[in-house]
mmCIF file of C-alpha atoms in Angstrom:
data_model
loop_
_atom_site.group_PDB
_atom_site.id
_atom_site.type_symbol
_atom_site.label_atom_id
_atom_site.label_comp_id
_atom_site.label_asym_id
_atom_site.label_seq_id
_atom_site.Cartn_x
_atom_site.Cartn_y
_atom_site.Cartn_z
ATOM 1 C CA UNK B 1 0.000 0.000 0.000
ATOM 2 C CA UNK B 2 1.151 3.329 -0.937
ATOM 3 C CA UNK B 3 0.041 6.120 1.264
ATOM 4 C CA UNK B 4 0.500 9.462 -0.859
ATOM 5 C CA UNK B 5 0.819 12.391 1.901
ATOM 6 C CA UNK B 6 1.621 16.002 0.992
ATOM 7 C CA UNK B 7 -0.942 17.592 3.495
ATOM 8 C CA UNK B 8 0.487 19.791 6.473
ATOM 9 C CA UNK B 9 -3.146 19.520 8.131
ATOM 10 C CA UNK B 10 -1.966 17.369 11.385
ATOM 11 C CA UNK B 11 -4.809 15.962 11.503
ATOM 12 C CA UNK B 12 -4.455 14.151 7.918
ATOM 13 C CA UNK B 13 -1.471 13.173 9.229
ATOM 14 C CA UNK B 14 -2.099 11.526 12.482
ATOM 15 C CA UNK B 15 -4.768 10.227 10.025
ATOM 16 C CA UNK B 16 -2.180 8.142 8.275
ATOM 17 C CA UNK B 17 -0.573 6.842 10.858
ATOM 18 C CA UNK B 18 -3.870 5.178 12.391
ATOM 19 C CA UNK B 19 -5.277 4.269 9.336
ATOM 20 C CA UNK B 20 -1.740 2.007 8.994
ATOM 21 C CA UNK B 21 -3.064 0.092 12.001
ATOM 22 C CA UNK B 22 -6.305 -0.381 10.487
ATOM 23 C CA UNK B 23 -5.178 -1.833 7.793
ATOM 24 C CA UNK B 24 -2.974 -4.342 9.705
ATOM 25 C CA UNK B 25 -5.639 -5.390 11.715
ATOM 26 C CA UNK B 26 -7.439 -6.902 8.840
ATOM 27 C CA UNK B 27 -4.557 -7.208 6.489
ATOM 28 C CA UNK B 28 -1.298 -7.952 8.647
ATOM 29 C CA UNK B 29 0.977 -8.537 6.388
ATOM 30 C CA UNK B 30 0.750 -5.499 4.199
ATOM 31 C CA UNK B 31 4.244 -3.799 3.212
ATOM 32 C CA UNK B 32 3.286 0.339 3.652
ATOM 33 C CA UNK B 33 4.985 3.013 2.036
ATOM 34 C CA UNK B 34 3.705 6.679 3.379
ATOM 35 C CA UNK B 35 5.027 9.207 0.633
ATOM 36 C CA UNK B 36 5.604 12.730 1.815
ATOM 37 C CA UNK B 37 5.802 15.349 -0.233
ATOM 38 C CA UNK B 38 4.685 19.204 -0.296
ATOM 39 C CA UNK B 39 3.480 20.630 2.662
ATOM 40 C CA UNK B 40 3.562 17.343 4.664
ATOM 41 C CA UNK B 41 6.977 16.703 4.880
ATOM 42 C CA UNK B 42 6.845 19.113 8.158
ATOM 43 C CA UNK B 43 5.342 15.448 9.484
ATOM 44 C CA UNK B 44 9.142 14.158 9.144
ATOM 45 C CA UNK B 45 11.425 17.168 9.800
ATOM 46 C CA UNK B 46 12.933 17.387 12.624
ATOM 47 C CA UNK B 47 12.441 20.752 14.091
ATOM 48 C CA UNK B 48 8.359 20.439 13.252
ATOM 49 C CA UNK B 49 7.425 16.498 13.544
ATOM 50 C CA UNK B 50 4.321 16.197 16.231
ATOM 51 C CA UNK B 51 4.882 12.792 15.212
ATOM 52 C CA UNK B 52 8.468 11.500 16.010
ATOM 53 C CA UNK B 53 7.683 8.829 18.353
ATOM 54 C CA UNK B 54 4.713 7.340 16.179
ATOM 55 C CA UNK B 55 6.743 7.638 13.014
ATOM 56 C CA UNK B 56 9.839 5.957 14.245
ATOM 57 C CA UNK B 57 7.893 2.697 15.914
ATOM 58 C CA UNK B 58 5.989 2.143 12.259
ATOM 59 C CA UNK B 59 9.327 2.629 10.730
ATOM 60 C CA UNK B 60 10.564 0.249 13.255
ATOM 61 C CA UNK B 61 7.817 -1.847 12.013
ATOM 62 C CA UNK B 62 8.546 -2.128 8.536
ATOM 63 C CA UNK B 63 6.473 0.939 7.734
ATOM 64 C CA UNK B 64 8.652 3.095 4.697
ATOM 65 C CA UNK B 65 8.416 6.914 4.822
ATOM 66 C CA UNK B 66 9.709 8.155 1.663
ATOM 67 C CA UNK B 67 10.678 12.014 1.640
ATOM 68 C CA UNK B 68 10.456 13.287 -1.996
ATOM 69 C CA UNK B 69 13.896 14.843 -2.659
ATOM 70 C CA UNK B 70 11.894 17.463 -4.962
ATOM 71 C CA UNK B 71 10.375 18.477 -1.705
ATOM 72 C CA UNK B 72 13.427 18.594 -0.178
ATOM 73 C CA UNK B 73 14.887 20.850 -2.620
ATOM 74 C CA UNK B 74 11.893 22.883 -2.892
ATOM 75 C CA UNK B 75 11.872 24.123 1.183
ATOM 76 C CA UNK B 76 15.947 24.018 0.837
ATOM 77 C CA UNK B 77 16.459 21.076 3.329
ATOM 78 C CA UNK B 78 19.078 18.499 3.598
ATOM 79 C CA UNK B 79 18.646 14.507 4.963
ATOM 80 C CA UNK B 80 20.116 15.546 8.008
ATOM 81 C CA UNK B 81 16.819 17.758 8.699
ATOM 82 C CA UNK B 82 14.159 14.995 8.435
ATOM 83 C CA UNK B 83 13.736 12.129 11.216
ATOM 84 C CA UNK B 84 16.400 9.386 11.029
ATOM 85 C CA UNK B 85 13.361 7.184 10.325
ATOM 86 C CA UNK B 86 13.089 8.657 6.815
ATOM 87 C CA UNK B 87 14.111 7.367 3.913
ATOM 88 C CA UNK B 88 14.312 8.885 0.453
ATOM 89 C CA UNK B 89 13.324 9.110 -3.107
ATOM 90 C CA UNK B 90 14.415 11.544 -6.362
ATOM 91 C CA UNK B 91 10.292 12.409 -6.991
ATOM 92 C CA UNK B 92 7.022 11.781 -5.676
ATOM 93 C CA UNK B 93 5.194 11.554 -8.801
ATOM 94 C CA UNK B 94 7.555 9.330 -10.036
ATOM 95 C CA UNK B 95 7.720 6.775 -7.028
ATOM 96 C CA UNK B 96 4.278 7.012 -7.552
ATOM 97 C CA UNK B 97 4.361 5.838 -10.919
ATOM 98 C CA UNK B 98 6.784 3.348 -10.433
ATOM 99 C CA UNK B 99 4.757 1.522 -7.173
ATOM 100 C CA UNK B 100 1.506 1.323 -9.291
ATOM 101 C CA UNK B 101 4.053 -0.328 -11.988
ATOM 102 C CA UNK B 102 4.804 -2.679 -9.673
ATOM 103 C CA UNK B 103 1.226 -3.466 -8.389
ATOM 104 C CA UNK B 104 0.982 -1.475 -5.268
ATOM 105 C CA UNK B 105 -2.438 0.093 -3.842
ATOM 106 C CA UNK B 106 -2.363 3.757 -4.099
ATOM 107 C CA UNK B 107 -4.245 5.461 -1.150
ATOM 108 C CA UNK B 108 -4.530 9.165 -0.940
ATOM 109 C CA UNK B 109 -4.145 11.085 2.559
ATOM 110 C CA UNK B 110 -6.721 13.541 3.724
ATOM 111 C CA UNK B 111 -9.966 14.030 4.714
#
């Protein structure tokens, strides 16, 4: 499952993160990839992350949070200012594409 994030609304985010445990409930073995891009990636900086603890037991978990390195660019931040639990890809749009390519669920974020 591919969870596409670019929302700074906390509450889209913290969203995400129990809608992961939903899904495992009924469908435990599910590999998860959260994709933050745009506004959300204040979800994994950092300086702004309300969600450092929740972020880093998913990742610990086997959850993926991908950081689009457009984003990065964008907002002129470096790996060192995102969560260690983050990892990262060139382009949203294009991890997008490429997941789909491969079969994954897509799943929008937000309300």
């Amino acid at each position: 499952m591919l969870i596409d994030l670019n929302s700074a609304d906390t509450t889209d985010q913290a969203a995400v993160l129990r809608q992961i445990r939903n899904l495992w409930r009924e469908l435990p073995d599910t590999k998860v990839e959260v994709l933050i891009h745009g506004q959300a990636i204040s979800a994994i900086r950092k300086e702004t992350s309300p969600f450092a603890v929740q972020i880093e037991k998913l990742q610990k978990e086997g959850v993926t949070f991908a950081v689009c390195r457009n984003t990065m660019k964008r907002y002129k931040l470096a790996e060192a200012d995102m969560l260690p639990s983050a990892s990262f890809v060139p382009s949203a749009i294009a991890e997008t594409v490429l997941k789909q390519e491969e079969g994954w669920s897509y799943q929008k974020a937000g309300h």
